[in-house]
Amino acid sequence: MAHINVPEGVPGIRSLVMFRPETGKHLYELAQVLLREDSPLCPADRELIAAYVSHRNHCMFCRNSHAAAARCLYHEAASVVDAVFLDMQEAPISEKLKALLNIAGKVQISGKAVTAEDIEAARQLGAGDREIHDTVLIAAAFCMFNRYVDGLASFTPTNADDYAEMGRRMVEKGYVLPGER
Amino acid sequence: MAHINVPEGVPGIRSLVMFRPETGKHLYELAQVLLREDSPLCPADRELIAAYVSHRNHCMFCRNSHAAAARCLYHEAASVVDAVFLDMQEAPISEKLKALLNIAGKVQISGKAVTAEDIEAARQLGAGDREIHDTVLIAAAFCMFNRYVDGLASFTPTNADDYAEMGRRMVEKGYVLPGER
């Protein structure tokens, strides 16, 4: 049961934004800009960064829902998501994406853990300022979302089908407030 | 020097929102709702929670600027801010605020670190759902802001007077985008 009185049976962050839509509005708008709108990183890679950080924070709700969204967006390459969870450095993804996931993993520990060498390694593989910026902010934002969802013990479904459905909706509709779905 | 090409000499998050105003807009709006708008927690206590989490994350820019804002808002009780940094449990603040800062400190570690006992202790001292919610989300949000600011190595002023001035502006104007100041 959640730590506060949120609508029963509504999973994760959706129940929290229903409790407090004034903050929920800005959280959803931030997610929409970060994960869907203009960026040199494709939405699949951005969802993967979100899922990877959530995986490292052991936030099962965010991990599983954003992993499902990433699988939808990668189509036939959907299996890269689980390969990254298993061993990011050995996953069949580009070296550039590995360098960005390395930065995201450092952000998950602490902003100060990101070194000039981490940034330089990503640049050498073709990452520009915007890709580095968006990677850091997506990783930082999921350190917030993960803590919000787990810090209030919101409902975390355990059925894989529920997440597959959630992932499809996140890809089709984007991040819109529950009332607007 | 920052890891990406942001306006020189502009401190902390302001330089980052100038680099990417599309996300900056939502970050500032979130801060404004969380720290200034309707809440059972007064703005001084909310700024203290923000500063306390930033202190624990060793994010000097956010720690010092939000500490300065909290000192402004506490007026003659400004010294409680440094007392909390020194030893939160011994600081001359209410037991209820200590219970909320304890929850914020748990969120700083991980959402999962918040226990039913932490929540119950706050409730016994008079905290309701909204106070608990706002505490968790402020703490979670500063785990994002701190990582954004330090993960991109944005400029951190070292002069105490600069922060005092920043704190006054944050109290007077609230959280508005640099162009709108």
mmCIF file of C-alpha atoms in Angstrom:
data_model
loop_
_atom_site.group_PDB
_atom_site.id
_atom_site.type_symbol
_atom_site.label_atom_id
_atom_site.label_comp_id
_atom_site.label_asym_id
_atom_site.label_seq_id
_atom_site.Cartn_x
_atom_site.Cartn_y
_atom_site.Cartn_z
ATOM 1 C CA MET A 1 0.000 0.000 0.000
ATOM 2 C CA ALA A 2 1.224 3.481 -0.816
ATOM 3 C CA HIS A 3 2.450 5.720 2.036
ATOM 4 C CA ILE A 4 -0.249 8.316 1.238
ATOM 5 C CA ASN A 5 -3.900 8.066 0.204
ATOM 6 C CA VAL A 6 -3.725 7.786 -3.601
ATOM 7 C CA PRO A 7 -6.336 6.173 -5.938
ATOM 8 C CA GLU A 8 -6.171 2.425 -5.383
ATOM 9 C CA GLY A 9 -4.918 0.122 -8.142
ATOM 10 C CA VAL A 10 -3.537 2.988 -10.237
ATOM 11 C CA PRO A 11 0.128 2.167 -10.864
ATOM 12 C CA GLY A 12 3.243 4.184 -10.127
ATOM 13 C CA ILE A 13 3.517 7.835 -10.980
ATOM 14 C CA ARG A 14 -0.023 8.002 -12.427
ATOM 15 C CA SER A 15 -1.487 7.615 -8.926
ATOM 16 C CA LEU A 16 0.809 10.372 -7.631
ATOM 17 C CA VAL A 17 -0.046 12.895 -10.323
ATOM 18 C CA MET A 18 -3.743 12.210 -9.639
ATOM 19 C CA PHE A 19 -3.047 13.051 -5.973
ATOM 20 C CA ARG A 20 -1.283 16.303 -6.879
ATOM 21 C CA PRO A 21 -1.945 17.371 -10.495
ATOM 22 C CA GLU A 22 -0.324 20.804 -9.977
ATOM 23 C CA THR A 23 3.108 19.190 -9.803
ATOM 24 C CA GLY A 24 2.112 16.226 -12.019
ATOM 25 C CA LYS A 25 1.478 18.570 -14.940
ATOM 26 C CA HIS A 26 5.084 19.784 -14.948
ATOM 27 C CA LEU A 27 6.487 16.277 -14.415
ATOM 28 C CA TYR A 28 4.590 14.931 -17.435
ATOM 29 C CA GLU A 29 5.502 17.923 -19.598
ATOM 30 C CA LEU A 30 9.158 17.479 -18.659
ATOM 31 C CA ALA A 31 9.014 13.771 -19.578
ATOM 32 C CA GLN A 32 7.343 14.598 -22.894
ATOM 33 C CA VAL A 33 10.025 17.142 -23.903
ATOM 34 C CA LEU A 34 12.877 14.939 -22.679
ATOM 35 C CA LEU A 35 11.743 11.642 -24.180
ATOM 36 C CA ARG A 36 9.686 12.589 -27.251
ATOM 37 C CA GLU A 37 10.367 16.072 -28.553
ATOM 38 C CA ASP A 38 13.302 17.455 -30.505
ATOM 39 C CA SER A 39 16.673 15.819 -29.693
ATOM 40 C CA PRO A 40 19.597 14.345 -31.658
ATOM 41 C CA LEU A 41 18.896 11.122 -29.707
ATOM 42 C CA CYS A 42 16.039 9.006 -31.063
ATOM 43 C CA PRO A 43 13.135 8.281 -28.677
ATOM 44 C CA ALA A 44 14.166 4.580 -28.436
ATOM 45 C CA ASP A 45 17.648 5.498 -27.167
ATOM 46 C CA ARG A 46 16.153 8.037 -24.752
ATOM 47 C CA GLU A 47 13.713 5.473 -23.338
ATOM 48 C CA LEU A 48 16.659 3.078 -22.980
ATOM 49 C CA ILE A 49 18.618 5.673 -20.961
ATOM 50 C CA ALA A 50 15.524 6.165 -18.737
ATOM 51 C CA ALA A 51 15.103 2.402 -18.265
ATOM 52 C CA TYR A 52 18.844 1.871 -17.611
ATOM 53 C CA VAL A 53 18.941 4.514 -14.850
ATOM 54 C CA SER A 54 15.715 3.119 -13.322
ATOM 55 C CA HIS A 55 17.230 -0.386 -13.461
ATOM 56 C CA ARG A 56 20.296 0.876 -11.589
ATOM 57 C CA ASN A 57 18.011 2.556 -9.015
ATOM 58 C CA HIS A 58 16.044 -0.715 -8.657
ATOM 59 C CA CYS A 59 12.810 1.141 -9.423
ATOM 60 C CA MET A 60 10.788 -1.685 -10.929
ATOM 61 C CA PHE A 61 7.836 0.441 -12.044
ATOM 62 C CA CYS A 62 9.938 2.910 -14.067
ATOM 63 C CA ARG A 63 12.370 0.209 -15.223
ATOM 64 C CA ASN A 64 9.679 -2.068 -16.598
ATOM 65 C CA SER A 65 7.457 0.593 -18.127
ATOM 66 C CA HIS A 66 10.277 2.466 -19.895
ATOM 67 C CA ALA A 67 11.885 -0.817 -20.956
ATOM 68 C CA ALA A 68 8.531 -1.758 -22.549
ATOM 69 C CA ALA A 69 8.370 1.618 -24.332
ATOM 70 C CA ALA A 70 11.967 1.182 -25.566
ATOM 71 C CA ARG A 71 11.188 -2.345 -26.859
ATOM 72 C CA CYS A 72 8.214 -0.980 -28.832
ATOM 73 C CA LEU A 73 10.358 1.760 -30.335
ATOM 74 C CA TYR A 74 13.295 -0.529 -31.234
ATOM 75 C CA HIS A 75 10.922 -2.907 -33.129
ATOM 76 C CA GLU A 76 12.931 -5.963 -34.258
ATOM 77 C CA ALA A 77 15.937 -4.839 -32.183
ATOM 78 C CA ALA A 78 13.825 -4.958 -28.969
ATOM 79 C CA SER A 79 16.176 -7.496 -27.376
ATOM 80 C CA VAL A 80 18.911 -4.855 -26.922
ATOM 81 C CA VAL A 81 16.986 -3.576 -23.887
ATOM 82 C CA ASP A 82 17.477 -6.770 -21.891
ATOM 83 C CA ALA A 83 21.046 -7.087 -23.194
ATOM 84 C CA VAL A 84 21.798 -3.639 -21.694
ATOM 85 C CA PHE A 85 20.270 -4.659 -18.347
ATOM 86 C CA LEU A 86 22.410 -7.818 -18.349
ATOM 87 C CA ASP A 87 25.732 -6.204 -19.308
ATOM 88 C CA MET A 88 25.687 -2.774 -20.896
ATOM 89 C CA GLN A 89 29.272 -2.905 -22.175
ATOM 90 C CA GLU A 90 28.642 -6.206 -24.012
ATOM 91 C CA ALA A 91 25.229 -5.252 -25.471
ATOM 92 C CA PRO A 92 24.852 -5.060 -29.288
ATOM 93 C CA ILE A 93 24.484 -1.271 -29.378
ATOM 94 C CA SER A 94 26.758 1.427 -30.827
ATOM 95 C CA GLU A 95 29.930 2.454 -28.996
ATOM 96 C CA LYS A 96 28.547 5.982 -28.878
ATOM 97 C CA LEU A 97 25.381 4.849 -27.096
ATOM 98 C CA LYS A 98 27.537 2.865 -24.640
ATOM 99 C CA ALA A 99 29.541 6.025 -23.887
ATOM 100 C CA LEU A 100 26.278 7.925 -23.248
ATOM 101 C CA LEU A 101 24.895 5.122 -21.051
ATOM 102 C CA ASN A 102 28.193 5.207 -19.146
ATOM 103 C CA ILE A 103 27.580 8.921 -18.467
ATOM 104 C CA ALA A 104 23.970 8.171 -17.437
ATOM 105 C CA GLY A 105 25.251 5.497 -15.040
ATOM 106 C CA LYS A 106 27.655 8.005 -13.474
ATOM 107 C CA VAL A 107 24.807 10.526 -13.050
ATOM 108 C CA GLN A 108 22.807 7.792 -11.303
ATOM 109 C CA ILE A 109 25.595 7.597 -8.684
ATOM 110 C CA SER A 110 26.137 11.366 -8.406
ATOM 111 C CA GLY A 111 26.527 14.361 -10.697
ATOM 112 C CA LYS A 112 30.094 14.660 -9.436
ATOM 113 C CA ALA A 113 30.907 11.112 -10.628
ATOM 114 C CA VAL A 114 30.838 12.292 -14.275
ATOM 115 C CA THR A 115 34.451 12.990 -15.311
ATOM 116 C CA ALA A 116 35.956 15.034 -18.139
ATOM 117 C CA GLU A 117 37.202 11.673 -19.481
ATOM 118 C CA ASP A 118 33.653 10.264 -19.611
ATOM 119 C CA ILE A 119 32.577 13.309 -21.637
ATOM 120 C CA GLU A 120 35.648 13.183 -23.894
ATOM 121 C CA ALA A 121 35.069 9.482 -24.619
ATOM 122 C CA ALA A 122 31.514 10.271 -25.790
ATOM 123 C CA ARG A 123 32.760 13.179 -27.934
ATOM 124 C CA GLN A 124 35.397 10.975 -29.586
ATOM 125 C CA LEU A 125 32.557 8.662 -30.639
ATOM 126 C CA GLY A 126 30.562 11.515 -32.174
ATOM 127 C CA ALA A 127 28.383 12.812 -29.325
ATOM 128 C CA GLY A 128 27.818 16.585 -29.361
ATOM 129 C CA ASP A 129 26.753 19.013 -26.643
ATOM 130 C CA ARG A 130 23.044 18.357 -27.090
ATOM 131 C CA GLU A 131 23.405 14.570 -26.853
ATOM 132 C CA ILE A 132 25.530 14.942 -23.715
ATOM 133 C CA HIS A 133 23.095 17.467 -22.225
ATOM 134 C CA ASP A 134 20.020 15.377 -22.936
ATOM 135 C CA THR A 135 21.669 12.211 -21.571
ATOM 136 C CA VAL A 136 22.597 13.933 -18.299
ATOM 137 C CA LEU A 137 19.163 15.511 -17.864
ATOM 138 C CA ILE A 138 17.253 12.304 -18.684
ATOM 139 C CA ALA A 139 19.416 10.394 -16.179
ATOM 140 C CA ALA A 140 18.975 13.124 -13.540
ATOM 141 C CA ALA A 141 15.207 13.279 -14.136
ATOM 142 C CA PHE A 142 14.865 9.532 -13.623
ATOM 143 C CA CYS A 143 16.758 9.818 -10.346
ATOM 144 C CA MET A 144 13.812 12.062 -9.407
ATOM 145 C CA PHE A 145 10.991 9.958 -10.897
ATOM 146 C CA ASN A 146 12.400 6.752 -9.338
ATOM 147 C CA ARG A 147 12.595 8.363 -5.882
ATOM 148 C CA TYR A 148 9.113 9.867 -6.197
ATOM 149 C CA VAL A 149 7.541 6.531 -7.180
ATOM 150 C CA ASP A 150 9.393 4.413 -4.578
ATOM 151 C CA GLY A 151 9.637 7.069 -1.842
ATOM 152 C CA LEU A 152 5.829 7.076 -1.616
ATOM 153 C CA ALA A 153 5.603 3.289 -2.179
ATOM 154 C CA SER A 154 3.185 3.697 -5.086
ATOM 155 C CA PHE A 155 1.569 0.561 -6.569
ATOM 156 C CA THR A 156 3.990 -1.467 -8.728
ATOM 157 C CA PRO A 157 2.248 -4.067 -10.962
ATOM 158 C CA THR A 158 4.072 -7.396 -11.236
ATOM 159 C CA ASN A 159 2.460 -8.697 -14.426
ATOM 160 C CA ALA A 160 4.670 -8.387 -17.543
ATOM 161 C CA ASP A 161 1.597 -7.931 -19.793
ATOM 162 C CA ASP A 162 0.591 -4.808 -17.859
ATOM 163 C CA TYR A 163 3.950 -3.246 -18.690
ATOM 164 C CA ALA A 164 3.809 -4.256 -22.358
ATOM 165 C CA GLU A 165 0.427 -2.489 -22.579
ATOM 166 C CA MET A 166 1.817 0.531 -20.706
ATOM 167 C CA GLY A 167 4.811 0.699 -23.064
ATOM 168 C CA ARG A 168 2.519 0.693 -26.118
ATOM 169 C CA ARG A 169 0.440 3.514 -24.647
ATOM 170 C CA MET A 170 3.563 5.543 -23.789
ATOM 171 C CA VAL A 171 4.694 5.218 -27.414
ATOM 172 C CA GLU A 172 1.283 5.977 -28.943
ATOM 173 C CA LYS A 173 0.123 8.795 -26.680
ATOM 174 C CA GLY A 174 3.324 10.153 -25.171
ATOM 175 C CA TYR A 175 3.333 11.608 -21.669
ATOM 176 C CA VAL A 176 -0.073 13.119 -21.035
ATOM 177 C CA LEU A 177 -1.838 13.534 -17.697
ATOM 178 C CA PRO A 178 -4.166 10.632 -16.749
ATOM 179 C CA GLY A 179 -7.289 12.797 -17.238
ATOM 180 C CA GLU A 180 -6.146 13.678 -20.764
ATOM 181 C CA ARG A 181 -5.553 10.110 -21.944
ATOM 182 C CA MET B 1 34.655 24.827 -17.089
ATOM 183 C CA ALA B 2 31.321 23.229 -17.865
ATOM 184 C CA HIS B 3 31.270 19.969 -19.852
ATOM 185 C CA ILE B 4 29.188 21.634 -22.595
ATOM 186 C CA ASN B 5 29.244 25.058 -24.219
ATOM 187 C CA VAL B 6 27.008 27.155 -21.939
ATOM 188 C CA PRO B 7 27.116 30.976 -21.443
ATOM 189 C CA GLU B 8 30.318 31.772 -19.518
ATOM 190 C CA GLY B 9 30.138 33.121 -15.962
ATOM 191 C CA VAL B 10 26.430 32.302 -15.580
ATOM 192 C CA PRO B 11 26.129 30.152 -12.464
ATOM 193 C CA GLY B 12 24.605 26.707 -12.015
ATOM 194 C CA ILE B 13 21.263 25.779 -13.456
ATOM 195 C CA ARG B 14 20.718 29.225 -15.022
ATOM 196 C CA SER B 15 23.450 28.505 -17.589
ATOM 197 C CA LEU B 16 21.852 25.125 -18.375
ATOM 198 C CA VAL B 17 18.345 26.476 -18.918
ATOM 199 C CA MET B 18 19.833 29.118 -21.235
ATOM 200 C CA PHE B 19 21.416 26.259 -23.206
ATOM 201 C CA ARG B 20 18.119 24.373 -23.422
ATOM 202 C CA PRO B 21 15.110 26.549 -22.528
ATOM 203 C CA GLU B 22 12.591 23.912 -23.723
ATOM 204 C CA THR B 23 13.436 21.731 -20.720
ATOM 205 C CA GLY B 24 14.427 24.695 -18.518
ATOM 206 C CA LYS B 25 10.886 26.059 -18.686
ATOM 207 C CA HIS B 26 9.440 22.932 -17.065
ATOM 208 C CA LEU B 27 12.243 22.700 -14.494
ATOM 209 C CA TYR B 28 11.634 26.272 -13.338
ATOM 210 C CA GLU B 29 7.853 25.827 -13.293
ATOM 211 C CA LEU B 30 8.257 22.672 -11.215
ATOM 212 C CA ALA B 31 10.526 24.513 -8.736
ATOM 213 C CA GLN B 32 8.026 27.375 -8.501
ATOM 214 C CA VAL B 33 5.071 25.076 -7.705
ATOM 215 C CA LEU B 34 7.112 22.940 -5.301
ATOM 216 C CA LEU B 35 8.824 25.724 -3.370
ATOM 217 C CA ARG B 36 6.464 28.692 -3.561
ATOM 218 C CA GLU B 37 2.890 27.782 -4.411
ATOM 219 C CA ASP B 38 0.179 26.198 -2.278
ATOM 220 C CA SER B 39 1.458 23.717 0.343
ATOM 221 C CA PRO B 40 0.911 23.075 4.063
ATOM 222 C CA LEU B 41 4.698 23.561 4.378
ATOM 223 C CA CYS B 42 5.848 27.185 4.477
ATOM 224 C CA PRO B 43 8.342 28.297 1.776
ATOM 225 C CA ALA B 44 11.158 28.575 4.387
ATOM 226 C CA ASP B 45 10.757 24.921 5.401
ATOM 227 C CA ARG B 46 10.575 23.869 1.746
ATOM 228 C CA GLU B 47 13.773 25.754 0.901
ATOM 229 C CA LEU B 48 15.395 24.100 3.929
ATOM 230 C CA ILE B 49 14.422 20.640 2.628
ATOM 231 C CA ALA B 50 15.896 21.572 -0.784
ATOM 232 C CA ALA B 51 19.121 22.852 0.827
ATOM 233 C CA TYR B 52 19.396 19.811 3.132
ATOM 234 C CA VAL B 53 19.128 17.333 0.251
ATOM 235 C CA SER B 54 21.620 19.367 -1.821
ATOM 236 C CA HIS B 55 23.984 19.446 1.178
ATOM 237 C CA ARG B 56 23.782 15.648 1.427
ATOM 238 C CA ASN B 57 24.445 15.397 -2.334
ATOM 239 C CA HIS B 58 27.451 17.747 -1.943
ATOM 240 C CA CYS B 59 25.999 20.027 -4.626
ATOM 241 C CA MET B 60 27.493 23.340 -3.520
ATOM 242 C CA PHE B 61 25.589 25.508 -5.995
ATOM 243 C CA CYS B 62 22.129 24.247 -4.964
ATOM 244 C CA ARG B 63 23.092 23.934 -1.282
ATOM 245 C CA ASN B 64 24.346 27.496 -0.987
ATOM 246 C CA SER B 65 21.668 29.175 -3.093
ATOM 247 C CA HIS B 66 18.723 27.423 -1.416
ATOM 248 C CA ALA B 67 20.322 27.875 2.021
ATOM 249 C CA ALA B 68 20.504 31.608 1.257
ATOM 250 C CA ALA B 69 16.833 31.640 0.203
ATOM 251 C CA ALA B 70 15.858 29.748 3.388
ATOM 252 C CA ARG B 71 17.848 32.208 5.568
ATOM 253 C CA CYS B 72 15.982 35.126 3.952
ATOM 254 C CA LEU B 73 12.631 33.461 4.579
ATOM 255 C CA TYR B 74 13.395 32.481 8.195
ATOM 256 C CA HIS B 75 14.347 36.121 9.024
ATOM 257 C CA GLU B 76 15.657 36.247 12.635
ATOM 258 C CA ALA B 77 15.687 32.416 12.808
ATOM 259 C CA ALA B 78 18.112 32.246 9.819
ATOM 260 C CA SER B 79 20.714 30.389 11.892
ATOM 261 C CA VAL B 80 18.614 27.194 11.902
ATOM 262 C CA VAL B 81 19.837 26.522 8.349
ATOM 263 C CA ASP B 82 23.460 26.081 9.408
ATOM 264 C CA ALA B 83 22.361 24.213 12.533
ATOM 265 C CA VAL B 84 20.588 21.672 10.280
ATOM 266 C CA PHE B 85 23.709 21.273 8.106
ATOM 267 C CA LEU B 86 25.799 20.691 11.252
ATOM 268 C CA ASP B 87 23.482 18.192 12.961
ATOM 269 C CA MET B 88 19.862 17.991 11.824
ATOM 270 C CA GLN B 89 18.631 16.035 14.871
ATOM 271 C CA GLU B 90 20.079 18.614 17.290
ATOM 272 C CA ALA B 91 18.920 21.703 15.358
ATOM 273 C CA PRO B 92 16.414 24.077 17.049
ATOM 274 C CA ILE B 93 13.528 23.165 14.725
ATOM 275 C CA SER B 94 10.235 21.382 15.425
ATOM 276 C CA GLU B 95 10.151 17.612 15.885
ATOM 277 C CA LYS B 96 7.731 17.441 12.953
ATOM 278 C CA LEU B 97 10.195 19.204 10.642
ATOM 279 C CA LYS B 98 12.937 16.843 11.836
ATOM 280 C CA ALA B 99 10.724 13.866 10.912
ATOM 281 C CA LEU B 100 10.163 15.368 7.447
ATOM 282 C CA LEU B 101 13.885 16.090 6.984
ATOM 283 C CA ASN B 102 14.548 12.496 8.017
ATOM 284 C CA ILE B 103 12.247 11.352 5.165
ATOM 285 C CA ALA B 104 13.986 13.764 2.761
ATOM 286 C CA GLY B 105 17.357 12.317 3.806
ATOM 287 C CA LYS B 106 16.089 8.803 3.078
ATOM 288 C CA VAL B 107 14.853 9.893 -0.367
ATOM 289 C CA GLN B 108 18.328 11.326 -1.014
ATOM 290 C CA ILE B 109 19.746 7.808 -0.525
ATOM 291 C CA SER B 110 16.979 6.002 -2.450
ATOM 292 C CA GLY B 111 13.192 6.009 -2.679
ATOM 293 C CA LYS B 112 13.249 2.502 -1.245
ATOM 294 C CA ALA B 113 15.070 3.713 1.888
ATOM 295 C CA VAL B 114 11.869 5.423 3.121
ATOM 296 C CA THR B 115 10.164 3.041 5.566
ATOM 297 C CA ALA B 116 6.591 2.815 6.877
ATOM 298 C CA GLU B 117 8.128 3.718 10.278
ATOM 299 C CA ASP B 118 9.621 6.953 8.886
ATOM 300 C CA ILE B 119 6.180 7.912 7.560
ATOM 301 C CA GLU B 120 4.389 6.902 10.781
ATOM 302 C CA ALA B 121 6.836 8.952 12.875
ATOM 303 C CA ALA B 122 6.020 12.047 10.791
ATOM 304 C CA ARG B 123 2.261 11.370 11.076
ATOM 305 C CA GLN B 124 2.512 11.022 14.893
ATOM 306 C CA LEU B 125 4.019 14.518 14.938
ATOM 307 C CA GLY B 126 1.169 15.965 12.893
ATOM 308 C CA ALA B 127 2.296 15.591 9.270
ATOM 309 C CA GLY B 128 -0.501 14.811 6.805
ATOM 310 C CA ASP B 129 -0.482 13.299 3.314
ATOM 311 C CA ARG B 130 0.265 16.580 1.561
ATOM 312 C CA GLU B 131 3.232 17.407 3.797
ATOM 313 C CA ILE B 132 4.636 13.910 3.270
ATOM 314 C CA HIS B 133 4.012 14.087 -0.491
ATOM 315 C CA ASP B 134 5.597 17.510 -0.881
ATOM 316 C CA THR B 135 8.624 16.516 1.216
ATOM 317 C CA VAL B 136 9.253 13.408 -0.900
ATOM 318 C CA LEU B 137 8.832 15.256 -4.206
ATOM 319 C CA ILE B 138 11.017 18.225 -3.168
ATOM 320 C CA ALA B 139 13.744 15.789 -2.055
ATOM 321 C CA ALA B 140 13.406 13.753 -5.268
ATOM 322 C CA ALA B 141 13.448 16.896 -7.430
ATOM 323 C CA PHE B 142 16.674 18.093 -5.808
ATOM 324 C CA CYS B 143 18.260 14.714 -6.512
ATOM 325 C CA MET B 144 17.573 15.692 -10.150
ATOM 326 C CA PHE B 145 18.621 19.361 -9.960
ATOM 327 C CA ASN B 146 21.847 18.467 -8.088
ATOM 328 C CA ARG B 147 22.793 15.847 -10.695
ATOM 329 C CA TYR B 148 21.958 18.177 -13.595
ATOM 330 C CA VAL B 149 24.089 21.006 -12.192
ATOM 331 C CA ASP B 150 27.079 18.839 -11.204
ATOM 332 C CA GLY B 151 26.780 16.236 -13.991
ATOM 333 C CA LEU B 152 27.459 19.001 -16.533
ATOM 334 C CA ALA B 153 30.004 20.728 -14.238
ATOM 335 C CA SER B 154 28.195 24.070 -14.471
ATOM 336 C CA PHE B 155 29.859 27.153 -12.945
ATOM 337 C CA THR B 156 29.705 27.203 -9.126
ATOM 338 C CA PRO B 157 30.503 30.628 -7.582
ATOM 339 C CA THR B 158 32.603 30.480 -4.398
ATOM 340 C CA ASN B 159 31.792 33.934 -3.003
ATOM 341 C CA ALA B 160 29.266 33.905 -0.124
ATOM 342 C CA ASP B 161 27.948 37.358 -1.131
ATOM 343 C CA ASP B 162 26.934 36.016 -4.548
ATOM 344 C CA TYR B 163 24.740 33.416 -2.861
ATOM 345 C CA ALA B 164 23.192 35.914 -0.442
ATOM 346 C CA GLU B 165 22.201 38.042 -3.459
ATOM 347 C CA MET B 166 20.895 34.941 -5.274
ATOM 348 C CA GLY B 167 18.842 33.924 -2.227
ATOM 349 C CA ARG B 168 17.245 37.377 -2.040
ATOM 350 C CA ARG B 169 16.330 37.222 -5.725
ATOM 351 C CA MET B 170 14.878 33.713 -5.351
ATOM 352 C CA VAL B 171 12.667 34.978 -2.524
ATOM 353 C CA GLU B 172 11.617 38.182 -4.303
ATOM 354 C CA LYS B 173 11.062 36.878 -7.824
ATOM 355 C CA GLY B 174 10.550 33.152 -7.344
ATOM 356 C CA TYR B 175 11.647 30.718 -10.015
ATOM 357 C CA VAL B 176 11.394 32.438 -13.356
ATOM 358 C CA LEU B 177 13.463 31.772 -16.472
ATOM 359 C CA PRO B 178 16.598 33.955 -16.807
ATOM 360 C CA GLY B 179 15.089 35.896 -19.749
ATOM 361 C CA GLU B 180 12.016 36.714 -17.642
ATOM 362 C CA ARG B 181 13.875 38.066 -14.633
#
